[in-house]
PDB file of C-alpha atoms in Angstrom:
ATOM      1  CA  UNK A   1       0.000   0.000   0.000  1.00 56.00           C
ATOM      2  CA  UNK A   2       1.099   3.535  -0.926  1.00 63.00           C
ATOM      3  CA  UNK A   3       2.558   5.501   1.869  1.00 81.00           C
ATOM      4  CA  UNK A   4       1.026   9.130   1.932  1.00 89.00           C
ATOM      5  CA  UNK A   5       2.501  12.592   3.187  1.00 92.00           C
ATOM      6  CA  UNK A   6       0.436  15.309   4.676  1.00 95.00           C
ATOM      7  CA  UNK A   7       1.290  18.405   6.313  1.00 96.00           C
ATOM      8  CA  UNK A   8       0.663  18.157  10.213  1.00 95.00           C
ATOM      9  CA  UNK A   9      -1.646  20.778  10.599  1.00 97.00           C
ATOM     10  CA  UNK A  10      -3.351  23.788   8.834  1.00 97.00           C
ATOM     11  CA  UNK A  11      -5.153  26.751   9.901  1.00 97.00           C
ATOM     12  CA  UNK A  12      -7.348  28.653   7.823  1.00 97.00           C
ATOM     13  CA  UNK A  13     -10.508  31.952   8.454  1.00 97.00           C
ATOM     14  CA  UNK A  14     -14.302  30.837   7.723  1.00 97.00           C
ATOM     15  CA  UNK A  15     -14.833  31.592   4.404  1.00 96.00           C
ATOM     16  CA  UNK A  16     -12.135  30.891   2.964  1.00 97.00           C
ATOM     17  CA  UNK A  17     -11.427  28.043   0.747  1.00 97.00           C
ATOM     18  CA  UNK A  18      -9.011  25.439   2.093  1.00 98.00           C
ATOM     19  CA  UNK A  19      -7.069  22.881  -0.334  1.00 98.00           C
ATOM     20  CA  UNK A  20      -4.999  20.119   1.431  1.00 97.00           C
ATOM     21  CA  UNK A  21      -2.369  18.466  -0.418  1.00 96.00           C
ATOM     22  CA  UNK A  22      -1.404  14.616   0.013  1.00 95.00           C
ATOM     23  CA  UNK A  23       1.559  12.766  -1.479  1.00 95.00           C
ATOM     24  CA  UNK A  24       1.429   9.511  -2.392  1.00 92.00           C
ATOM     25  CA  UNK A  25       4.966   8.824  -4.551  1.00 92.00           C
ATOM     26  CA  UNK A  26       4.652   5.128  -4.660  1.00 89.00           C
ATOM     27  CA  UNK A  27       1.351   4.938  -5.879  1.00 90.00           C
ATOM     28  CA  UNK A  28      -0.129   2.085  -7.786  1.00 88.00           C
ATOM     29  CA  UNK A  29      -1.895   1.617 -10.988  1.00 89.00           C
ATOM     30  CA  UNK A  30      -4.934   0.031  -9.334  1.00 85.00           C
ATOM     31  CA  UNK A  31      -4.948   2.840  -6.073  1.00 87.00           C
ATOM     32  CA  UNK A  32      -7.612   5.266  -5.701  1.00 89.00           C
ATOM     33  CA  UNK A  33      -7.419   7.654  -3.627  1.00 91.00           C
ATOM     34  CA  UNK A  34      -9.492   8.487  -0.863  1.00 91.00           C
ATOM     35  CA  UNK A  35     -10.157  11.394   1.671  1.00 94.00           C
ATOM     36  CA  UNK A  36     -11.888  11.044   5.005  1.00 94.00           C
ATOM     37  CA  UNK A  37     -12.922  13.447   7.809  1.00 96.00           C
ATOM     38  CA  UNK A  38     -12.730  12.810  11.409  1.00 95.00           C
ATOM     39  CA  UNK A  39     -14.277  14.908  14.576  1.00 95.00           C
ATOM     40  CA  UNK A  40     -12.926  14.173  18.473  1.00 89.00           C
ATOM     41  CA  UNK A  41     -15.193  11.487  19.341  1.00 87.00           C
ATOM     42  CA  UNK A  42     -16.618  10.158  16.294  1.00 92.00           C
ATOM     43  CA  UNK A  43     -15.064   7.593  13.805  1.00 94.00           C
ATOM     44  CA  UNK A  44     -14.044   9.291  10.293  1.00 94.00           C
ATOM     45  CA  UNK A  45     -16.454   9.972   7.808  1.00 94.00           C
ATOM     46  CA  UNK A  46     -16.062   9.836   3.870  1.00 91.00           C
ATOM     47  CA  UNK A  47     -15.571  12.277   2.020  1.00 94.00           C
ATOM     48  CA  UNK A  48     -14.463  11.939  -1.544  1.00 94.00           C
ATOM     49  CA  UNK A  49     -13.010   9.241  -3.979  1.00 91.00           C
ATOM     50  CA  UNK A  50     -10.839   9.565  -7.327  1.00 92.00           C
ATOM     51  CA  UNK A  51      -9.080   7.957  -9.723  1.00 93.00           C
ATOM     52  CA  UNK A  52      -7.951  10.972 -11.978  1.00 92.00           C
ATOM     53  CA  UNK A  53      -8.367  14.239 -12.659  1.00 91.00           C
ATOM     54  CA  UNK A  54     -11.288  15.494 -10.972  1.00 95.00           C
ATOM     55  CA  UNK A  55     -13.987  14.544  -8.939  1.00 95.00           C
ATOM     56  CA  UNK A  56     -16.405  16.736  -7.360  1.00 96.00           C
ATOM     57  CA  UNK A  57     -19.194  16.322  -4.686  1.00 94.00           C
ATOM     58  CA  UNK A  58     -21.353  18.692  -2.761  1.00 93.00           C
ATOM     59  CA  UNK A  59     -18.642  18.893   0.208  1.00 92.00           C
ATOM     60  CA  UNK A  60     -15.813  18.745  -1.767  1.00 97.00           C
ATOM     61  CA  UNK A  61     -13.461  18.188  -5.080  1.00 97.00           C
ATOM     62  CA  UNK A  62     -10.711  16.054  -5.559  1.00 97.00           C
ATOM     63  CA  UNK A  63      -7.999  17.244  -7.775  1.00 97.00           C
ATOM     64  CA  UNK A  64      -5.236  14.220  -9.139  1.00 97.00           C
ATOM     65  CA  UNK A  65      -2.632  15.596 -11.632  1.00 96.00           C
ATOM     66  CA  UNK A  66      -1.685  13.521 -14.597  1.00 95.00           C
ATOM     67  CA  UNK A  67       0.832  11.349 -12.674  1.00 95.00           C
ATOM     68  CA  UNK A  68      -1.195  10.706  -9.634  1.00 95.00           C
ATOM     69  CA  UNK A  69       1.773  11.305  -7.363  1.00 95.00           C
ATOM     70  CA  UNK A  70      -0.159  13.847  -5.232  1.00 96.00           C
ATOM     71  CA  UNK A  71      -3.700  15.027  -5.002  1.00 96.00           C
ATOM     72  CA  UNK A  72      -5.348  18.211  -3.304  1.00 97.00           C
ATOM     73  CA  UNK A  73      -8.460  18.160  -1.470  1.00 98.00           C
ATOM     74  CA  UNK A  74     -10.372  21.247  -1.842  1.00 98.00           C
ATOM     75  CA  UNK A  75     -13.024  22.712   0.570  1.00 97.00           C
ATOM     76  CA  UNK A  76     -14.789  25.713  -0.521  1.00 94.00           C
ATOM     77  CA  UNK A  77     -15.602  28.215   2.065  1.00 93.00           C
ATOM     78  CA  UNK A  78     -14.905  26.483   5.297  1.00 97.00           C
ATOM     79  CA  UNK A  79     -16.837  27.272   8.522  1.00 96.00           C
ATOM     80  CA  UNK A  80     -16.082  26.604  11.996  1.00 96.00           C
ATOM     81  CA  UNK A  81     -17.548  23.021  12.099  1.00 95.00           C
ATOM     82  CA  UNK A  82     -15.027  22.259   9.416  1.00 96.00           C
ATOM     83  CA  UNK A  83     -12.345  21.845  12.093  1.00 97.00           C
ATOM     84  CA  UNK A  84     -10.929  18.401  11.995  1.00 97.00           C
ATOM     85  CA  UNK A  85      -8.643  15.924  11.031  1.00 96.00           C
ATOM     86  CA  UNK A  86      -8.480  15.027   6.998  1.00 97.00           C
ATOM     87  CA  UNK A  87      -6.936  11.937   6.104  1.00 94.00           C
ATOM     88  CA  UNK A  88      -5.508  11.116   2.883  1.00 93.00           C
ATOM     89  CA  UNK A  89      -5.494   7.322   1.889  1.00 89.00           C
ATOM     90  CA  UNK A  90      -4.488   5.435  -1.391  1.00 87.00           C
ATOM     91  CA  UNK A  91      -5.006   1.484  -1.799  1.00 81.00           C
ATOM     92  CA  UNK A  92      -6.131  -0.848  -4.278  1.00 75.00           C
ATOM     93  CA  UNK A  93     -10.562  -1.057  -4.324  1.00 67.00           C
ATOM     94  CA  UNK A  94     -10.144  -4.745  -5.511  1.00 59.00           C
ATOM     95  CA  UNK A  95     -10.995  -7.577  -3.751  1.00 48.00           C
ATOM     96  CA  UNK A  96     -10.943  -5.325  -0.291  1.00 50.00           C
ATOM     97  CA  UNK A  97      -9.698  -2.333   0.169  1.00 56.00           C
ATOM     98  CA  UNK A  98      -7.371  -2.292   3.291  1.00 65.00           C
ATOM     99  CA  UNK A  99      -7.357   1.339   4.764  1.00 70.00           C
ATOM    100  CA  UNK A 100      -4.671   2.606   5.845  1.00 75.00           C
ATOM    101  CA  UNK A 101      -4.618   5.478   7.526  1.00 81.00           C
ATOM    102  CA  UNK A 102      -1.954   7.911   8.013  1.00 82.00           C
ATOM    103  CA  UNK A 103      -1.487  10.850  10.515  1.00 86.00           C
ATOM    104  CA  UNK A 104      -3.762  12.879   8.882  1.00 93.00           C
ATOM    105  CA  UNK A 105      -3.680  16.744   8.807  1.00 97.00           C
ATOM    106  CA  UNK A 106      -5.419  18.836  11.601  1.00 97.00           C
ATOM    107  CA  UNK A 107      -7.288  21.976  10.164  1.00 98.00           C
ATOM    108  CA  UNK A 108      -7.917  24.716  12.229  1.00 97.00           C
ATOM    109  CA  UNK A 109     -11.114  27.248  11.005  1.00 97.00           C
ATOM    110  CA  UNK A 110     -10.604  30.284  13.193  1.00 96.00           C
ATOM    111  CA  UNK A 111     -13.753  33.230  12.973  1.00 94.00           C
TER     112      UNK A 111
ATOM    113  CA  UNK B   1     -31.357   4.826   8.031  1.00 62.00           C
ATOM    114  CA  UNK B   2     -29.109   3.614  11.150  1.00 80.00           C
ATOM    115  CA  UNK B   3     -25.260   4.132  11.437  1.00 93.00           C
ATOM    116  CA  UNK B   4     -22.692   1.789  12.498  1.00 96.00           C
ATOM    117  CA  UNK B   5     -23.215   1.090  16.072  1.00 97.00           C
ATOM    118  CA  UNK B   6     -20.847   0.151  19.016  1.00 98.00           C
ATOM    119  CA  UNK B   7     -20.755  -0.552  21.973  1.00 98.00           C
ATOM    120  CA  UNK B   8     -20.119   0.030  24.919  1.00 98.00           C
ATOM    121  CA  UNK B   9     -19.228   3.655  24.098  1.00 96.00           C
ATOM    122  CA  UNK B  10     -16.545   3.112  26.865  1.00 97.00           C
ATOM    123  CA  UNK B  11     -15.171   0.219  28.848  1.00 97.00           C
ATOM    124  CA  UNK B  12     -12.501  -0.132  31.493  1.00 98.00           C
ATOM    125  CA  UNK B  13     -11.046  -2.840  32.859  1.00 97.00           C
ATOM    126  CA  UNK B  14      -7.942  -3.928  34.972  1.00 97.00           C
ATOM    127  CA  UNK B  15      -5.084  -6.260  33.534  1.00 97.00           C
ATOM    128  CA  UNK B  16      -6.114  -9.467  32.603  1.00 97.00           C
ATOM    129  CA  UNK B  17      -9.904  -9.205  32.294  1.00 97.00           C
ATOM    130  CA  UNK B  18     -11.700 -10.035  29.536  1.00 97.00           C
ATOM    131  CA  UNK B  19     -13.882  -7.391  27.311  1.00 98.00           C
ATOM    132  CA  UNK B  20     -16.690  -8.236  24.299  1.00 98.00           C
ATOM    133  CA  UNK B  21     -16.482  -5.066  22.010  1.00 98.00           C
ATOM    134  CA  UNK B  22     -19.794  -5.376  19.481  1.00 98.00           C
ATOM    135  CA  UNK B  23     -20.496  -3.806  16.226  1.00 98.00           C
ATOM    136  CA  UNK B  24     -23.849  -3.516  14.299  1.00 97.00           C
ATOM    137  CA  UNK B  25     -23.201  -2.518  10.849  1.00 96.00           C
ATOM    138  CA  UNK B  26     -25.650  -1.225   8.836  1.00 95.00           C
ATOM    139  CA  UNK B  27     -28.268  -3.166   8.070  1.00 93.00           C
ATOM    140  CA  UNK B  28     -27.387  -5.018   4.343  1.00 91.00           C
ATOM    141  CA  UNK B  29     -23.690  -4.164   4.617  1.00 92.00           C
ATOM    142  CA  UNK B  30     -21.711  -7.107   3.603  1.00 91.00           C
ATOM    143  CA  UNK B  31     -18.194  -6.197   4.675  1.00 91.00           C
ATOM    144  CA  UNK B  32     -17.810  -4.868   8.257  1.00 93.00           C
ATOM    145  CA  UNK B  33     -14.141  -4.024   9.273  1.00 93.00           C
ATOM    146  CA  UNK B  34     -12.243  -3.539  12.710  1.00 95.00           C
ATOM    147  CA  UNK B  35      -9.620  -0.624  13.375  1.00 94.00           C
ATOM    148  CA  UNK B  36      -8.306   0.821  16.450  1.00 94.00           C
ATOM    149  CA  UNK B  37      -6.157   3.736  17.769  1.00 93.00           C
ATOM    150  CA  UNK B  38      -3.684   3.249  20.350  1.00 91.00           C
ATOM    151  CA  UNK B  39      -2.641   6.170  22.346  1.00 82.00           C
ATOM    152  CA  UNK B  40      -1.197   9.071  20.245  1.00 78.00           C
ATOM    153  CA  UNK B  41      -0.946   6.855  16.777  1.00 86.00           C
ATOM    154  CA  UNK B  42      -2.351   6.310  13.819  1.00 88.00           C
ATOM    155  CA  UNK B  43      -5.735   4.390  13.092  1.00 90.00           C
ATOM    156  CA  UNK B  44      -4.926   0.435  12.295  1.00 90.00           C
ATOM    157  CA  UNK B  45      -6.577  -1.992  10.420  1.00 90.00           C
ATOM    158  CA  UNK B  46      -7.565  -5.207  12.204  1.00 93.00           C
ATOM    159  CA  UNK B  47      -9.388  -7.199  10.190  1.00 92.00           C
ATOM    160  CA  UNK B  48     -12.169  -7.417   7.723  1.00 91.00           C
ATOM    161  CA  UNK B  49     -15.392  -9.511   7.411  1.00 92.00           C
ATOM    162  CA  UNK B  50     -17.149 -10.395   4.263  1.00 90.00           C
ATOM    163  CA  UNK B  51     -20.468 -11.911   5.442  1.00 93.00           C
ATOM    164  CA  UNK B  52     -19.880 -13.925   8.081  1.00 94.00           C
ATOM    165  CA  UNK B  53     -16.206 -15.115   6.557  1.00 93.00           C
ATOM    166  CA  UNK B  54     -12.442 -13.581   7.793  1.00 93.00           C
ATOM    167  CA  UNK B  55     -11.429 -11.784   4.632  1.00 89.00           C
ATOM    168  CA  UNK B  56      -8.230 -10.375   5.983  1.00 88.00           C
ATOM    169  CA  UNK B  57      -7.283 -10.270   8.956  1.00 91.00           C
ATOM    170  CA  UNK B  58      -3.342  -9.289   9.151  1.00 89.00           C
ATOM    171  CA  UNK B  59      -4.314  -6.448  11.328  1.00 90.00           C
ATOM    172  CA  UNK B  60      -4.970  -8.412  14.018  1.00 94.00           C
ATOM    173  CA  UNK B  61      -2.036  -7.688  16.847  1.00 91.00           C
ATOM    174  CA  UNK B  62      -1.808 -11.172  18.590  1.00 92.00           C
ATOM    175  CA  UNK B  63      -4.095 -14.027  19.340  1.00 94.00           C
ATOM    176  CA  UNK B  64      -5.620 -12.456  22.589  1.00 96.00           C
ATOM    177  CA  UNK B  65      -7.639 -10.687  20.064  1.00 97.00           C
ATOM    178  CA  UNK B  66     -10.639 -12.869  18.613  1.00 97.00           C
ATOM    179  CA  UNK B  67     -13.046 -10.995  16.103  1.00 97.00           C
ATOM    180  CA  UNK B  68     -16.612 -13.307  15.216  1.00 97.00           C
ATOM    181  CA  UNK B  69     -19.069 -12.348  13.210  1.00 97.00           C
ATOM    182  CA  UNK B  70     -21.752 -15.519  13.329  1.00 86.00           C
ATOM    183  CA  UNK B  71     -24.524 -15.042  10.927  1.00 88.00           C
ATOM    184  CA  UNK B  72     -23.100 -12.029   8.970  1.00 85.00           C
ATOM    185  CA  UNK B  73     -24.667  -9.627  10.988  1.00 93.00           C
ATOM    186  CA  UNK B  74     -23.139  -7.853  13.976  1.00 97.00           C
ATOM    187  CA  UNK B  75     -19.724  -8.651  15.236  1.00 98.00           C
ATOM    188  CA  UNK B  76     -17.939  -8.878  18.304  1.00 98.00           C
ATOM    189  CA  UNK B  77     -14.128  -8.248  18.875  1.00 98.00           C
ATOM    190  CA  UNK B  78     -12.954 -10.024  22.493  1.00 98.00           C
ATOM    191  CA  UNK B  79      -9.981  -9.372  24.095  1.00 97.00           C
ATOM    192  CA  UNK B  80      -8.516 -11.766  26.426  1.00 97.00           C
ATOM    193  CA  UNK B  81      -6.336 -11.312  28.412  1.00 97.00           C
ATOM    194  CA  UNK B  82      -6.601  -7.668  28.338  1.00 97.00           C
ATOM    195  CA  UNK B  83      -3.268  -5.976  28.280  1.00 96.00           C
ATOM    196  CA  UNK B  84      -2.311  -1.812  29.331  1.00 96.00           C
ATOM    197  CA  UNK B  85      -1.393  -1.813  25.471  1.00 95.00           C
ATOM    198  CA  UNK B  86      -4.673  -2.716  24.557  1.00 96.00           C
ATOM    199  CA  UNK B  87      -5.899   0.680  25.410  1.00 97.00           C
ATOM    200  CA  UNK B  88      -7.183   2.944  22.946  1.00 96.00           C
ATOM    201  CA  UNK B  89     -10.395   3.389  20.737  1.00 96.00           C
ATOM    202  CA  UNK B  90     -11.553   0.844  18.315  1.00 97.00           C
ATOM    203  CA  UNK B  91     -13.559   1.612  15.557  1.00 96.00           C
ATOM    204  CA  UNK B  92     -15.919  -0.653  13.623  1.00 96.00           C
ATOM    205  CA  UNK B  93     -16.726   0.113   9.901  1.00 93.00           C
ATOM    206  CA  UNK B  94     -18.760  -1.162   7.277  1.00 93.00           C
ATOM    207  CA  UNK B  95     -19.790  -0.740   3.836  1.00 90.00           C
ATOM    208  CA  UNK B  96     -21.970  -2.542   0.958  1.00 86.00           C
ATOM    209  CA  UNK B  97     -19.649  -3.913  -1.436  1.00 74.00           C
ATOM    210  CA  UNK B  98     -15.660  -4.930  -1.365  1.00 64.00           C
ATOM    211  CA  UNK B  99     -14.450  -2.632  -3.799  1.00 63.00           C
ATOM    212  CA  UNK B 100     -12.802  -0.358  -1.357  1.00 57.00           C
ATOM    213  CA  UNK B 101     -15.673   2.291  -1.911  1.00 65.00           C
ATOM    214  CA  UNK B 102     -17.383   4.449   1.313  1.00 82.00           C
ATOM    215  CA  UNK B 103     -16.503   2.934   4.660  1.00 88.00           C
ATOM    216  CA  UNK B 104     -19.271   4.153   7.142  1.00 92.00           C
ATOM    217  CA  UNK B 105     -17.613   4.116  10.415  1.00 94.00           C
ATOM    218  CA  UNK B 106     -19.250   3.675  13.903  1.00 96.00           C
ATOM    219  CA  UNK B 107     -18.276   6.394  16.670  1.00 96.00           C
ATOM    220  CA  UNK B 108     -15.810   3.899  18.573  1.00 97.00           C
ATOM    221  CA  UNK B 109     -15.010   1.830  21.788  1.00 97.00           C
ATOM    222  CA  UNK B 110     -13.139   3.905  24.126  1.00 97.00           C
ATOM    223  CA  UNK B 111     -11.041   0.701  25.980  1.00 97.00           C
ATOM    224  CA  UNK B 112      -8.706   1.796  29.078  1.00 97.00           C
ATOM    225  CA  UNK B 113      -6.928  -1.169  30.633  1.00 97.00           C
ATOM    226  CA  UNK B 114      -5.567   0.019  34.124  1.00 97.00           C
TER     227      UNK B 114
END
């Protein structure tokens, strides 16, 4: 499984729009690349899912360059109860998809 | 429609008890999975269910830990003899198909071994 780099933490002002970038070097053909969200307390919740190029939902897009060796999540105009950890995870779908997750990146909304 | 369920939301227990940590997945879900964070690391895979069969379970840290799922409904994770290690929140997921698509995950077992 493809290791993945985030940075630690991020800190960003509602309204603004917040794009985290993941790096995933050793990444396969078969990976996709997934993005979860995770409050204190609660288990993490999905987010988004790509392959390629783009892929957008109402909470967020997905943006995969050509080579796939990184990807950028993308939330537009955060609010406050967008504070959490965002974790970044690339593995094969086939046959089971063991997740993996790393360390994640903490963003901080501030008012 | 219902979430993944655990519970107990917390449990603790002294060195060498046993604990039963259950997960209800939701309701048609065919693959339920098992994760847990120890203190101050990352989230872990355990092991994962399809139906009522052990797909994978190379997560699983040592053979204290047994995970069942009879009848390919809810499951149950024991661990016996509990261990200070042991401590930490473990999170039950599940979704509808294998393919690696949405996980829903429950809100966790918070287990403290004293």
């Amino acid at each position: 499984l493809a290791k993945t780099t985030q940075p630690i933490s991020m800190d960003s002002y509602e309204g603004q729009e917040v794009n985290i970038t993941c790096s995933h070097n050793n990444i396969a053909t078969n990976d996709y690349i997934t993005w979860y969200q995770q409050f204190p307390s609660q288990g993490p919740r999905f987010i988004i899912q790509g392959y390629k190029t783009k892929v957008t939902n109402e909470v967020a897009s997905l943006f995969i360059p050509a080579d796939r060796k990184s990807s950028t999540l993308s939330l537009p105009r955060v609010s406050l109860s967008d504070t959490a950890v965002y974790y970044c995870l690339v593995g094969d779908r086939t046959g089971g998809f063991k997740t993996i997750f790393g360390a994640g990146t903490r963003l901080f909304v501030k008012a | 429609e219902a979430g993944v369920t655990q519970f107990p939301s917390h449990s603790v227990i002294e060195k060498g008890q046993t604990v039963t940590l259950r997960c209800d997945p939701i309701s048609g879900h065919d693959n339920l999975y098992w994760y847990r964070r120890v203190m101050g690391k990352e989230i872990k895979f355990l092991l994962h269910f399809v139906k009522e069969s052990k797909q994978d379970e190379s997560g699983m840290p040592n053979n204290r830990f047994l995970a069942e799922r009879t009848g390919g409904t809810y499951s149950t994770l024991k661990v016996q003899p509990a261990e200070l290690e042991d401590s930490g929140v473990y999170f039950c997921a599940s979704s509808l198909d294998r393919l690696g698509n949405e996980q829903y995950f429950g809100p966790g077992t918070r287990l403290t071994v004293t």
